[in-house]
PDB file of C-alpha atoms in Angstrom:
ATOM      1  CA  MET A   1      15.280  27.111 -38.530  1.00  0.00           C
ATOM      2  CA  PRO A   2      14.530  28.946 -35.222  1.00  0.00           C
ATOM      3  CA  ASP A   3      16.633  27.856 -32.240  1.00  0.00           C
ATOM      4  CA  MET A   4      13.904  27.213 -29.642  1.00  0.00           C
ATOM      5  CA  GLU A   5      14.910  25.889 -26.229  1.00  0.00           C
ATOM      6  CA  LEU A   6      12.743  23.325 -24.468  1.00  0.00           C
ATOM      7  CA  ARG A   7      12.578  25.361 -21.253  1.00  0.00           C
ATOM      8  CA  HIS A   8      11.272  28.362 -23.207  1.00  0.00           C
ATOM      9  CA  LEU A   9       8.622  26.224 -24.889  1.00  0.00           C
ATOM     10  CA  ARG A  10       7.650  24.691 -21.543  1.00  0.00           C
ATOM     11  CA  SER A  11       7.115  28.162 -20.055  1.00  0.00           C
ATOM     12  CA  PHE A  12       5.157  29.281 -23.107  1.00  0.00           C
ATOM     13  CA  VAL A  13       2.844  26.260 -22.972  1.00  0.00           C
ATOM     14  CA  ALA A  14       2.125  26.936 -19.297  1.00  0.00           C
ATOM     15  CA  VAL A  15       1.349  30.614 -20.003  1.00  0.00           C
ATOM     16  CA  ALA A  16      -0.832  29.649 -22.979  1.00  0.00           C
ATOM     17  CA  GLN A  17      -2.839  27.294 -20.768  1.00  0.00           C
ATOM     18  CA  GLU A  18      -3.116  29.616 -17.761  1.00  0.00           C
ATOM     19  CA  LEU A  19      -3.338  32.920 -19.725  1.00  0.00           C
ATOM     20  CA  ASN A  20      -1.585  34.389 -16.720  1.00  0.00           C
ATOM     21  CA  ILE A  21       2.176  34.655 -16.207  1.00  0.00           C
ATOM     22  CA  THR A  22       1.960  34.621 -12.402  1.00  0.00           C
ATOM     23  CA  ARG A  23      -0.057  31.397 -12.316  1.00  0.00           C
ATOM     24  CA  ALA A  24       2.177  29.825 -14.961  1.00  0.00           C
ATOM     25  CA  ALA A  25       5.263  30.676 -12.890  1.00  0.00           C
ATOM     26  CA  GLN A  26       3.702  29.123  -9.786  1.00  0.00           C
ATOM     27  CA  ARG A  27       2.827  25.974 -11.728  1.00  0.00           C
ATOM     28  CA  LEU A  28       6.401  25.681 -13.031  1.00  0.00           C
ATOM     29  CA  HIS A  29       7.939  26.583  -9.664  1.00  0.00           C
ATOM     30  CA  LEU A  30       9.801  29.475 -11.310  1.00  0.00           C
ATOM     31  CA  ALA A  31      10.048  33.180 -10.644  1.00  0.00           C
ATOM     32  CA  GLN A  32       7.628  35.333 -12.647  1.00  0.00           C
ATOM     33  CA  GLN A  33      10.566  37.258 -14.123  1.00  0.00           C
ATOM     34  CA  ALA A  34      12.108  33.991 -15.353  1.00  0.00           C
ATOM     35  CA  VAL A  35       8.920  32.994 -17.184  1.00  0.00           C
ATOM     36  CA  SER A  36       8.606  36.464 -18.738  1.00  0.00           C
ATOM     37  CA  GLY A  37      12.235  36.223 -19.846  1.00  0.00           C
ATOM     38  CA  HIS A  38      11.609  32.810 -21.428  1.00  0.00           C
ATOM     39  CA  ILE A  39       8.678  34.195 -23.425  1.00  0.00           C
ATOM     40  CA  GLN A  40      10.723  37.165 -24.644  1.00  0.00           C
ATOM     41  CA  GLN A  41      13.610  34.923 -25.718  1.00  0.00           C
ATOM     42  CA  LEU A  42      11.177  32.605 -27.510  1.00  0.00           C
ATOM     43  CA  GLU A  43       9.634  35.558 -29.352  1.00  0.00           C
ATOM     44  CA  ARG A  44      13.103  36.657 -30.464  1.00  0.00           C
ATOM     45  CA  SER A  45      13.848  33.112 -31.653  1.00  0.00           C
ATOM     46  CA  VAL A  46      10.743  32.859 -33.851  1.00  0.00           C
ATOM     47  CA  GLY A  47      10.700  36.563 -34.774  1.00  0.00           C
ATOM     48  CA  VAL A  48       7.032  37.187 -33.937  1.00  0.00           C
ATOM     49  CA  THR A  49       4.901  38.385 -31.030  1.00  0.00           C
ATOM     50  CA  LEU A  50       3.267  35.434 -29.304  1.00  0.00           C
ATOM     51  CA  LEU A  51       1.155  37.128 -26.647  1.00  0.00           C
ATOM     52  CA  VAL A  52      -0.040  40.533 -25.509  1.00  0.00           C
ATOM     53  CA  ARG A  53      -0.753  41.636 -21.968  1.00  0.00           C
ATOM     54  CA  THR A  54      -4.292  42.520 -20.908  1.00  0.00           C
ATOM     55  CA  SER A  55      -5.794  43.862 -17.705  1.00  0.00           C
ATOM     56  CA  ARG A  56      -6.607  40.283 -16.638  1.00  0.00           C
ATOM     57  CA  GLY A  57      -3.413  38.565 -17.775  1.00  0.00           C
ATOM     58  CA  VAL A  58      -2.315  37.770 -21.318  1.00  0.00           C
ATOM     59  CA  ARG A  59      -3.894  36.960 -24.664  1.00  0.00           C
ATOM     60  CA  LEU A  60      -2.329  34.837 -27.375  1.00  0.00           C
ATOM     61  CA  THR A  61      -1.832  36.293 -30.819  1.00  0.00           C
ATOM     62  CA  ALA A  62      -2.747  34.243 -33.882  1.00  0.00           C
ATOM     63  CA  ALA A  63       0.901  33.185 -34.108  1.00  0.00           C
ATOM     64  CA  GLY A  64       0.839  32.336 -30.414  1.00  0.00           C
ATOM     65  CA  ASP A  65      -2.244  30.160 -30.908  1.00  0.00           C
ATOM     66  CA  GLU A  66      -0.488  28.286 -33.693  1.00  0.00           C
ATOM     67  CA  LEU A  67       2.671  27.733 -31.657  1.00  0.00           C
ATOM     68  CA  ALA A  68       0.727  26.702 -28.556  1.00  0.00           C
ATOM     69  CA  ALA A  69      -1.082  23.946 -30.477  1.00  0.00           C
ATOM     70  CA  GLY A  70       2.157  22.396 -31.702  1.00  0.00           C
ATOM     71  CA  ALA A  71       4.294  23.119 -28.639  1.00  0.00           C
ATOM     72  CA  LYS A  72       1.881  21.373 -26.274  1.00  0.00           C
ATOM     73  CA  ASP A  73       2.230  18.091 -28.185  1.00  0.00           C
ATOM     74  CA  LEU A  74       5.983  18.578 -28.602  1.00  0.00           C
ATOM     75  CA  VAL A  75       6.658  19.237 -24.918  1.00  0.00           C
ATOM     76  CA  GLY A  76       4.319  16.418 -23.872  1.00  0.00           C
ATOM     77  CA  GLY A  77       6.028  14.054 -26.302  1.00  0.00           C
ATOM     78  CA  LEU A  78       9.485  14.956 -25.024  1.00  0.00           C
ATOM     79  CA  ASP A  79       8.349  14.514 -21.423  1.00  0.00           C
ATOM     80  CA  ASP A  80       6.938  11.104 -22.327  1.00  0.00           C
ATOM     81  CA  LEU A  81      10.185  10.201 -24.103  1.00  0.00           C
ATOM     82  CA  ALA A  82      12.225  11.228 -21.053  1.00  0.00           C
ATOM     83  CA  ALA A  83       9.968   9.144 -18.798  1.00  0.00           C
ATOM     84  CA  ARG A  84      10.373   6.117 -21.078  1.00  0.00           C
ATOM     85  CA  VAL A  85      14.147   6.543 -21.067  1.00  0.00           C
ATOM     86  CA  ARG A  86      14.154   6.696 -17.263  1.00  0.00           C
ATOM     87  CA  ARG A  87      12.013   3.550 -17.072  1.00  0.00           C
ATOM     88  CA  VAL A  88      14.409   1.701 -19.359  1.00  0.00           C
ATOM     89  CA  ALA A  89      17.397   2.903 -17.328  1.00  0.00           C
ATOM     90  CA  GLY A  90      15.617   1.796 -14.153  1.00  0.00           C
ATOM     91  CA  GLY A  91      14.757  -1.597 -15.611  1.00  0.00           C
ATOM     92  CA  GLN A  92      11.010  -0.858 -15.601  1.00  0.00           C
ATOM     93  CA  ALA A  93      10.824  -0.956 -19.384  1.00  0.00           C
ATOM     94  CA  GLY A  94      12.627  -2.849 -22.110  1.00  0.00           C
ATOM     95  CA  ARG A  95      13.566  -6.513 -22.040  1.00  0.00           C
ATOM     96  CA  LEU A  96      14.409  -8.558 -18.941  1.00  0.00           C
ATOM     97  CA  ARG A  97      16.010 -11.975 -19.465  1.00  0.00           C
ATOM     98  CA  LEU A  98      15.242 -14.185 -16.483  1.00  0.00           C
ATOM     99  CA  VAL A  99      16.948 -17.576 -16.214  1.00  0.00           C
ATOM    100  CA  CYS A 100      15.401 -20.446 -14.318  1.00  0.00           C
ATOM    101  CA  LYS A 101      15.708 -24.172 -13.839  1.00  0.00           C
ATOM    102  CA  PRO A 102      12.241 -25.679 -14.382  1.00  0.00           C
ATOM    103  CA  HIS A 103      12.685 -28.159 -11.534  1.00  0.00           C
ATOM    104  CA  ALA A 104      13.159 -25.217  -9.160  1.00  0.00           C
ATOM    105  CA  THR A 105      10.588 -22.760 -10.510  1.00  0.00           C
ATOM    106  CA  HIS A 106       8.006 -24.657 -12.563  1.00  0.00           C
ATOM    107  CA  ASP A 107       5.221 -23.734 -10.139  1.00  0.00           C
ATOM    108  CA  PHE A 108       5.719 -19.953 -10.209  1.00  0.00           C
ATOM    109  CA  ALA A 109       8.145 -18.685 -12.909  1.00  0.00           C
ATOM    110  CA  VAL A 110       5.492 -17.993 -15.560  1.00  0.00           C
ATOM    111  CA  ASP A 111       3.291 -16.248 -12.992  1.00  0.00           C
ATOM    112  CA  VAL A 112       6.217 -14.052 -11.910  1.00  0.00           C
ATOM    113  CA  ALA A 113       6.912 -13.039 -15.510  1.00  0.00           C
ATOM    114  CA  GLU A 114       3.272 -12.142 -16.121  1.00  0.00           C
ATOM    115  CA  ALA A 115       2.990 -10.261 -12.809  1.00  0.00           C
ATOM    116  CA  ALA A 116       6.112  -8.232 -13.631  1.00  0.00           C
ATOM    117  CA  GLU A 117       4.794  -7.295 -17.062  1.00  0.00           C
ATOM    118  CA  ALA A 118       1.464  -6.261 -15.524  1.00  0.00           C
ATOM    119  CA  ALA A 119       3.207  -4.147 -12.868  1.00  0.00           C
ATOM    120  CA  PHE A 120       5.567  -2.514 -15.387  1.00  0.00           C
ATOM    121  CA  PRO A 121       3.671  -2.175 -18.698  1.00  0.00           C
ATOM    122  CA  GLY A 122       6.811  -1.261 -20.651  1.00  0.00           C
ATOM    123  CA  LEU A 123       8.678  -4.359 -19.481  1.00  0.00           C
ATOM    124  CA  SER A 124       8.955  -7.595 -21.462  1.00  0.00           C
ATOM    125  CA  VAL A 125      10.181 -10.640 -19.515  1.00  0.00           C
ATOM    126  CA  ASP A 126      11.854 -13.505 -21.375  1.00  0.00           C
ATOM    127  CA  LEU A 127      12.161 -16.793 -19.468  1.00  0.00           C
ATOM    128  CA  VAL A 128      15.269 -18.804 -20.335  1.00  0.00           C
ATOM    129  CA  SER A 129      15.414 -22.425 -19.143  1.00  0.00           C
ATOM    130  CA  VAL A 130      18.650 -24.191 -18.207  1.00  0.00           C
ATOM    131  CA  SER A 131      19.445 -27.330 -16.225  1.00  0.00           C
ATOM    132  CA  THR A 132      22.518 -26.583 -14.125  1.00  0.00           C
ATOM    133  CA  LEU A 133      24.069 -23.926 -11.902  1.00  0.00           C
ATOM    134  CA  PRO A 134      27.147 -23.451 -14.145  1.00  0.00           C
ATOM    135  CA  GLU A 135      24.846 -22.625 -17.070  1.00  0.00           C
ATOM    136  CA  GLU A 136      23.035 -19.988 -15.007  1.00  0.00           C
ATOM    137  CA  LEU A 137      26.259 -18.415 -13.770  1.00  0.00           C
ATOM    138  CA  GLU A 138      27.699 -18.333 -17.290  1.00  0.00           C
ATOM    139  CA  LEU A 139      24.664 -16.461 -18.632  1.00  0.00           C
ATOM    140  CA  LEU A 140      24.838 -13.940 -15.789  1.00  0.00           C
ATOM    141  CA  ALA A 141      28.585 -13.430 -16.226  1.00  0.00           C
ATOM    142  CA  THR A 142      28.438 -12.909 -19.994  1.00  0.00           C
ATOM    143  CA  GLY A 143      25.393 -10.642 -20.020  1.00  0.00           C
ATOM    144  CA  GLY A 144      23.190 -13.314 -21.556  1.00  0.00           C
ATOM    145  CA  ALA A 145      20.802 -12.933 -18.622  1.00  0.00           C
ATOM    146  CA  ASP A 146      19.789 -10.106 -16.299  1.00  0.00           C
ATOM    147  CA  ALA A 147      18.707 -12.255 -13.354  1.00  0.00           C
ATOM    148  CA  ALA A 148      18.243 -15.888 -12.391  1.00  0.00           C
ATOM    149  CA  PHE A 149      16.440 -18.060  -9.891  1.00  0.00           C
ATOM    150  CA  LEU A 150      18.905 -20.397  -8.220  1.00  0.00           C
ATOM    151  CA  TRP A 151      19.732 -21.969  -4.894  1.00  0.00           C
ATOM    152  CA  VAL A 152      22.409 -20.143  -2.938  1.00  0.00           C
ATOM    153  CA  PRO A 153      25.297 -20.079  -2.295  1.00  0.00           C
ATOM    154  CA  THR A 154      26.453 -19.260  -5.819  1.00  0.00           C
ATOM    155  CA  GLY A 155      30.196 -19.187  -5.252  1.00  0.00           C
ATOM    156  CA  ASP A 156      30.371 -15.641  -6.690  1.00  0.00           C
ATOM    157  CA  ASP A 157      30.415 -12.833  -4.125  1.00  0.00           C
ATOM    158  CA  ARG A 158      29.854 -10.219  -6.851  1.00  0.00           C
ATOM    159  CA  LEU A 159      26.279 -11.370  -7.348  1.00  0.00           C
ATOM    160  CA  ARG A 160      23.414  -9.837  -5.410  1.00  0.00           C
ATOM    161  CA  TYR A 161      20.420 -11.844  -4.311  1.00  0.00           C
ATOM    162  CA  ALA A 162      17.130 -11.834  -2.441  1.00  0.00           C
ATOM    163  CA  GLU A 163      15.728 -15.033  -0.980  1.00  0.00           C
ATOM    164  CA  VAL A 164      12.466 -16.265  -2.472  1.00  0.00           C
ATOM    165  CA  ARG A 165      11.681 -19.623  -0.855  1.00  0.00           C
ATOM    166  CA  THR A 166      13.085 -22.051   1.711  1.00  0.00           C
ATOM    167  CA  ASP A 167      13.187 -25.721   0.664  1.00  0.00           C
ATOM    168  CA  ARG A 168      13.943 -28.563   3.058  1.00  0.00           C
ATOM    169  CA  ARG A 169      16.710 -30.960   2.121  1.00  0.00           C
ATOM    170  CA  MET A 170      15.930 -34.484   0.941  1.00  0.00           C
ATOM    171  CA  VAL A 171      18.082 -37.499   0.174  1.00  0.00           C
ATOM    172  CA  ALA A 172      17.554 -39.740  -2.839  1.00  0.00           C
ATOM    173  CA  LEU A 173      18.138 -43.380  -1.867  1.00  0.00           C
ATOM    174  CA  PRO A 174      18.040 -46.658  -3.787  1.00  0.00           C
ATOM    175  CA  ALA A 175      14.628 -48.228  -3.240  1.00  0.00           C
ATOM    176  CA  ALA A 176      16.294 -51.298  -1.690  1.00  0.00           C
ATOM    177  CA  HIS A 177      18.365 -49.233   0.757  1.00  0.00           C
ATOM    178  CA  PRO A 178      17.782 -50.034   4.476  1.00  0.00           C
ATOM    179  CA  LEU A 179      16.877 -46.363   5.120  1.00  0.00           C
ATOM    180  CA  ALA A 180      14.402 -46.116   2.242  1.00  0.00           C
ATOM    181  CA  GLY A 181      11.453 -47.097   4.421  1.00  0.00           C
ATOM    182  CA  ARG A 182      12.104 -44.401   7.011  1.00  0.00           C
ATOM    183  CA  ALA A 183       9.832 -41.373   7.381  1.00  0.00           C
ATOM    184  CA  ALA A 184      12.969 -39.247   7.850  1.00  0.00           C
ATOM    185  CA  VAL A 185      16.718 -39.645   8.359  1.00  0.00           C
ATOM    186  CA  THR A 186      19.568 -37.648   9.891  1.00  0.00           C
ATOM    187  CA  LEU A 187      23.023 -36.828   8.579  1.00  0.00           C
ATOM    188  CA  ALA A 188      24.430 -39.316  11.074  1.00  0.00           C
ATOM    189  CA  ASP A 189      22.350 -42.025   9.380  1.00  0.00           C
ATOM    190  CA  LEU A 190      24.067 -41.085   6.103  1.00  0.00           C
ATOM    191  CA  ALA A 191      27.608 -40.813   7.505  1.00  0.00           C
ATOM    192  CA  ASP A 192      28.969 -43.817   5.615  1.00  0.00           C
ATOM    193  CA  GLU A 193      27.058 -43.213   2.381  1.00  0.00           C
ATOM    194  CA  PRO A 194      28.963 -41.922  -0.673  1.00  0.00           C
ATOM    195  CA  VAL A 195      27.290 -38.706  -1.846  1.00  0.00           C
ATOM    196  CA  ILE A 196      26.929 -38.153  -5.588  1.00  0.00           C
ATOM    197  CA  MET A 197      28.414 -34.840  -6.741  1.00  0.00           C
ATOM    198  CA  PRO A 198      28.267 -32.644  -9.869  1.00  0.00           C
ATOM    199  CA  GLU A 199      31.046 -33.096 -12.415  1.00  0.00           C
ATOM    200  CA  VAL A 200      31.677 -29.333 -12.598  1.00  0.00           C
ATOM    201  CA  ALA A 201      32.375 -27.806  -9.193  1.00  0.00           C
ATOM    202  CA  VAL A 202      31.547 -24.086  -9.113  1.00  0.00           C
ATOM    203  CA  SER A 203      33.525 -23.633  -5.895  1.00  0.00           C
ATOM    204  CA  GLU A 204      34.548 -25.662  -2.863  1.00  0.00           C
ATOM    205  CA  ALA A 205      32.106 -23.660  -0.707  1.00  0.00           C
ATOM    206  CA  VAL A 206      29.211 -24.602  -2.991  1.00  0.00           C
ATOM    207  CA  THR A 207      30.309 -28.238  -3.032  1.00  0.00           C
ATOM    208  CA  ARG A 208      30.503 -28.344   0.770  1.00  0.00           C
ATOM    209  CA  HIS A 209      27.022 -26.831   1.023  1.00  0.00           C
ATOM    210  CA  TRP A 210      25.485 -29.538  -1.150  1.00  0.00           C
ATOM    211  CA  LEU A 211      27.380 -32.242   0.739  1.00  0.00           C
ATOM    212  CA  ALA A 212      25.903 -30.794   3.968  1.00  0.00           C
ATOM    213  CA  GLU A 213      29.359 -30.149   5.390  1.00  0.00           C
ATOM    214  CA  PRO A 214      30.424 -29.807   8.081  1.00  0.00           C
ATOM    215  CA  ARG A 215      28.494 -32.762   9.451  1.00  0.00           C
ATOM    216  CA  PRO A 216      27.358 -32.728  13.113  1.00  0.00           C
ATOM    217  CA  ASP A 217      30.210 -35.036  14.133  1.00  0.00           C
ATOM    218  CA  GLY A 218      32.761 -32.844  12.350  1.00  0.00           C
ATOM    219  CA  ARG A 219      33.659 -35.481   9.785  1.00  0.00           C
ATOM    220  CA  PRO A 220      33.562 -34.678   6.061  1.00  0.00           C
ATOM    221  CA  ALA A 221      31.013 -36.345   3.844  1.00  0.00           C
ATOM    222  CA  ARG A 222      32.100 -39.382   1.914  1.00  0.00           C
ATOM    223  CA  ARG A 223      32.422 -38.191  -1.681  1.00  0.00           C
ATOM    224  CA  GLY A 224      30.952 -40.462  -4.313  1.00  0.00           C
ATOM    225  CA  PRO A 225      30.771 -40.572  -8.117  1.00  0.00           C
ATOM    226  CA  THR A 226      30.026 -37.482 -10.217  1.00  0.00           C
ATOM    227  CA  ALA A 227      27.388 -36.654 -12.814  1.00  0.00           C
ATOM    228  CA  GLN A 228      26.314 -33.280 -14.165  1.00  0.00           C
ATOM    229  CA  ARG A 229      22.751 -33.936 -15.286  1.00  0.00           C
ATOM    230  CA  ILE A 230      20.165 -34.565 -12.584  1.00  0.00           C
ATOM    231  CA  GLU A 231      18.791 -37.568 -14.442  1.00  0.00           C
ATOM    232  CA  ASP A 232      22.270 -39.122 -14.499  1.00  0.00           C
ATOM    233  CA  ARG A 233      22.700 -38.578 -10.761  1.00  0.00           C
ATOM    234  CA  LEU A 234      19.407 -40.341 -10.104  1.00  0.00           C
ATOM    235  CA  ILE A 235      20.456 -43.231 -12.331  1.00  0.00           C
ATOM    236  CA  LEU A 236      23.551 -43.600 -10.151  1.00  0.00           C
ATOM    237  CA  VAL A 237      21.291 -43.618  -7.080  1.00  0.00           C
ATOM    238  CA  ALA A 238      18.982 -46.226  -8.610  1.00  0.00           C
ATOM    239  CA  ARG A 239      22.000 -48.437  -9.323  1.00  0.00           C
ATOM    240  CA  GLY A 240      23.198 -48.178  -5.731  1.00  0.00           C
ATOM    241  CA  ARG A 241      26.342 -46.172  -6.494  1.00  0.00           C
ATOM    242  CA  GLY A 242      25.575 -43.517  -3.875  1.00  0.00           C
ATOM    243  CA  VAL A 243      22.967 -41.206  -2.389  1.00  0.00           C
ATOM    244  CA  TRP A 244      22.156 -37.657  -3.423  1.00  0.00           C
ATOM    245  CA  LEU A 245      21.215 -34.649  -1.274  1.00  0.00           C
ATOM    246  CA  ALA A 246      18.932 -32.147  -2.986  1.00  0.00           C
ATOM    247  CA  PRO A 247      16.148 -29.605  -2.320  1.00  0.00           C
ATOM    248  CA  GLU A 248      12.648 -31.004  -1.908  1.00  0.00           C
ATOM    249  CA  PRO A 249      11.206 -29.699  -5.235  1.00  0.00           C
ATOM    250  CA  LEU A 250      13.438 -32.128  -7.110  1.00  0.00           C
ATOM    251  CA  SER A 251      11.731 -35.063  -5.408  1.00  0.00           C
ATOM    252  CA  ARG A 252       8.457 -33.993  -7.014  1.00  0.00           C
ATOM    253  CA  TYR A 253       9.860 -32.999 -10.387  1.00  0.00           C
ATOM    254  CA  PHE A 254      12.048 -36.082 -10.883  1.00  0.00           C
ATOM    255  CA  PRO A 255      10.154 -39.178  -9.722  1.00  0.00           C
ATOM    256  CA  MET A 256      12.117 -42.233 -10.827  1.00  0.00           C
ATOM    257  CA  PRO A 257      11.597 -45.967 -10.428  1.00  0.00           C
ATOM    258  CA  ARG A 258      13.912 -47.590  -7.873  1.00  0.00           C
ATOM    259  CA  VAL A 259      14.602 -44.224  -6.196  1.00  0.00           C
ATOM    260  CA  VAL A 260      13.032 -43.136  -2.894  1.00  0.00           C
ATOM    261  CA  TRP A 261      13.185 -39.611  -1.482  1.00  0.00           C
ATOM    262  CA  VAL A 262      13.411 -39.163   2.305  1.00  0.00           C
ATOM    263  CA  PRO A 263      13.630 -35.892   4.317  1.00  0.00           C
ATOM    264  CA  VAL A 264      16.915 -35.175   6.128  1.00  0.00           C
ATOM    265  CA  THR A 265      15.851 -33.539   9.370  1.00  0.00           C
ATOM    266  CA  ASP A 266      19.127 -31.907  10.414  1.00  0.00           C
ATOM    267  CA  ALA A 267      20.478 -30.797   7.031  1.00  0.00           C
ATOM    268  CA  ALA A 268      20.398 -27.028   6.539  1.00  0.00           C
ATOM    269  CA  PRO A 269      17.512 -26.071   4.225  1.00  0.00           C
ATOM    270  CA  SER A 270      18.158 -24.785   0.729  1.00  0.00           C
ATOM    271  CA  GLN A 271      17.420 -21.133  -0.036  1.00  0.00           C
ATOM    272  CA  LEU A 272      16.054 -20.424  -3.496  1.00  0.00           C
ATOM    273  CA  ALA A 273      16.874 -16.845  -4.443  1.00  0.00           C
ATOM    274  CA  LEU A 274      16.556 -14.295  -7.210  1.00  0.00           C
ATOM    275  CA  VAL A 275      20.139 -13.488  -8.168  1.00  0.00           C
ATOM    276  CA  TRP A 276      21.334 -10.583 -10.309  1.00  0.00           C
ATOM    277  CA  THR A 277      24.464  -8.697 -11.330  1.00  0.00           C
ATOM    278  CA  GLN A 278      25.349  -5.065 -10.752  1.00  0.00           C
ATOM    279  CA  ARG A 279      24.049  -4.309 -14.257  1.00  0.00           C
ATOM    280  CA  SER A 280      20.454  -4.900 -13.139  1.00  0.00           C
ATOM    281  CA  PRO A 281      18.588  -2.193 -11.158  1.00  0.00           C
ATOM    282  CA  ASP A 282      18.266  -3.142  -7.490  1.00  0.00           C
ATOM    283  CA  ALA A 283      14.804  -1.563  -7.145  1.00  0.00           C
ATOM    284  CA  LEU A 284      13.337  -3.640  -9.978  1.00  0.00           C
ATOM    285  CA  MET A 285      15.011  -6.800  -8.691  1.00  0.00           C
ATOM    286  CA  ALA A 286      13.607  -6.200  -5.199  1.00  0.00           C
ATOM    287  CA  ALA A 287      10.104  -5.810  -6.670  1.00  0.00           C
ATOM    288  CA  LEU A 288      10.564  -8.974  -8.735  1.00  0.00           C
ATOM    289  CA  ALA A 289      11.774 -10.913  -5.692  1.00  0.00           C
ATOM    290  CA  ALA A 290       8.759  -9.754  -3.669  1.00  0.00           C
ATOM    291  CA  GLN A 291       6.428 -10.986  -6.416  1.00  0.00           C
ATOM    292  CA  ALA A 292       8.273 -14.302  -6.529  1.00  0.00           C
ATOM    293  CA  ARG A 293       8.050 -14.727  -2.741  1.00  0.00           C
ATOM    294  CA  ALA A 294       4.304 -14.165  -2.846  1.00  0.00           C
ATOM    295  CA  LEU A 295       3.776 -16.562  -5.750  1.00  0.00           C
ATOM    296  CA  ALA A 296       6.222 -19.236  -4.574  1.00  0.00           C
ATOM    297  CA  GLY A 297       4.888 -19.311  -1.039  1.00  0.00           C
ATOM    298  CA  GLY A 298       8.055 -17.915   0.542  1.00  0.00           C
ATOM    299  CA  ALA A 299       8.071 -15.650   3.587  1.00  0.00           C
ATOM    300  CA  ASP A 300       8.023 -11.921   2.835  1.00  0.00           C
TER     301      ASP A 300
END
């Protein structure tokens, strides 16, 4: 079997199309002598004459015509294969596993997935639904997901992120609570209220963020009972066991009898972000975050 090098075939295809070595060399950004050398080496490899020089350039022999027909498809196919490999390596093709909590992303996650697949035709986006931050972080850490939508901070400095949307902070109160009829409250109003917390603490920094610590008066929040599932936290609220601070989308996604949601005017807002690991290409993640910002109504 002849040992034909791709660079020799690429030069031959260019000469066969241009029928002129000078123009072929210019097209390939090579010296004319280099292209001529490639043709000569290719002829030695296959053992036949592929072209003859004329006063106007070159003419393909019958063998040259035959090789040109096959080499054009071969070189084009290899170029296409290389481009596909680069797209996969750059995250623009292949499979992207995107984790989301429906209560945070129900109004835009599907649109983001479809927009990404339209922008990168070789990319397939799988949406994976979970309920809690620890589940999201576990999938990212183990390679079960490539990226996730979650509220920051994450408690893991190794993760990269781009903000997607800003959500104001709300407090869930028992319907019979004296503050439940207010249009808004402050953290000072909630100073003596036990705040319901998750059972699994990702980190103390994350816990302090969701407790809205430090408070304006410098005092720590009063820590209340724990529950991992959102529904269980709201049941604790409904039963008067404590209050719960959460981003505004949860007030719409989890309406519950005997629970009233009220804005907290001086609590720092929650930042929903697209978060990814170092395994995921930054350029693709930046494009995905920009799409999410546009679809979720966040500032770009």
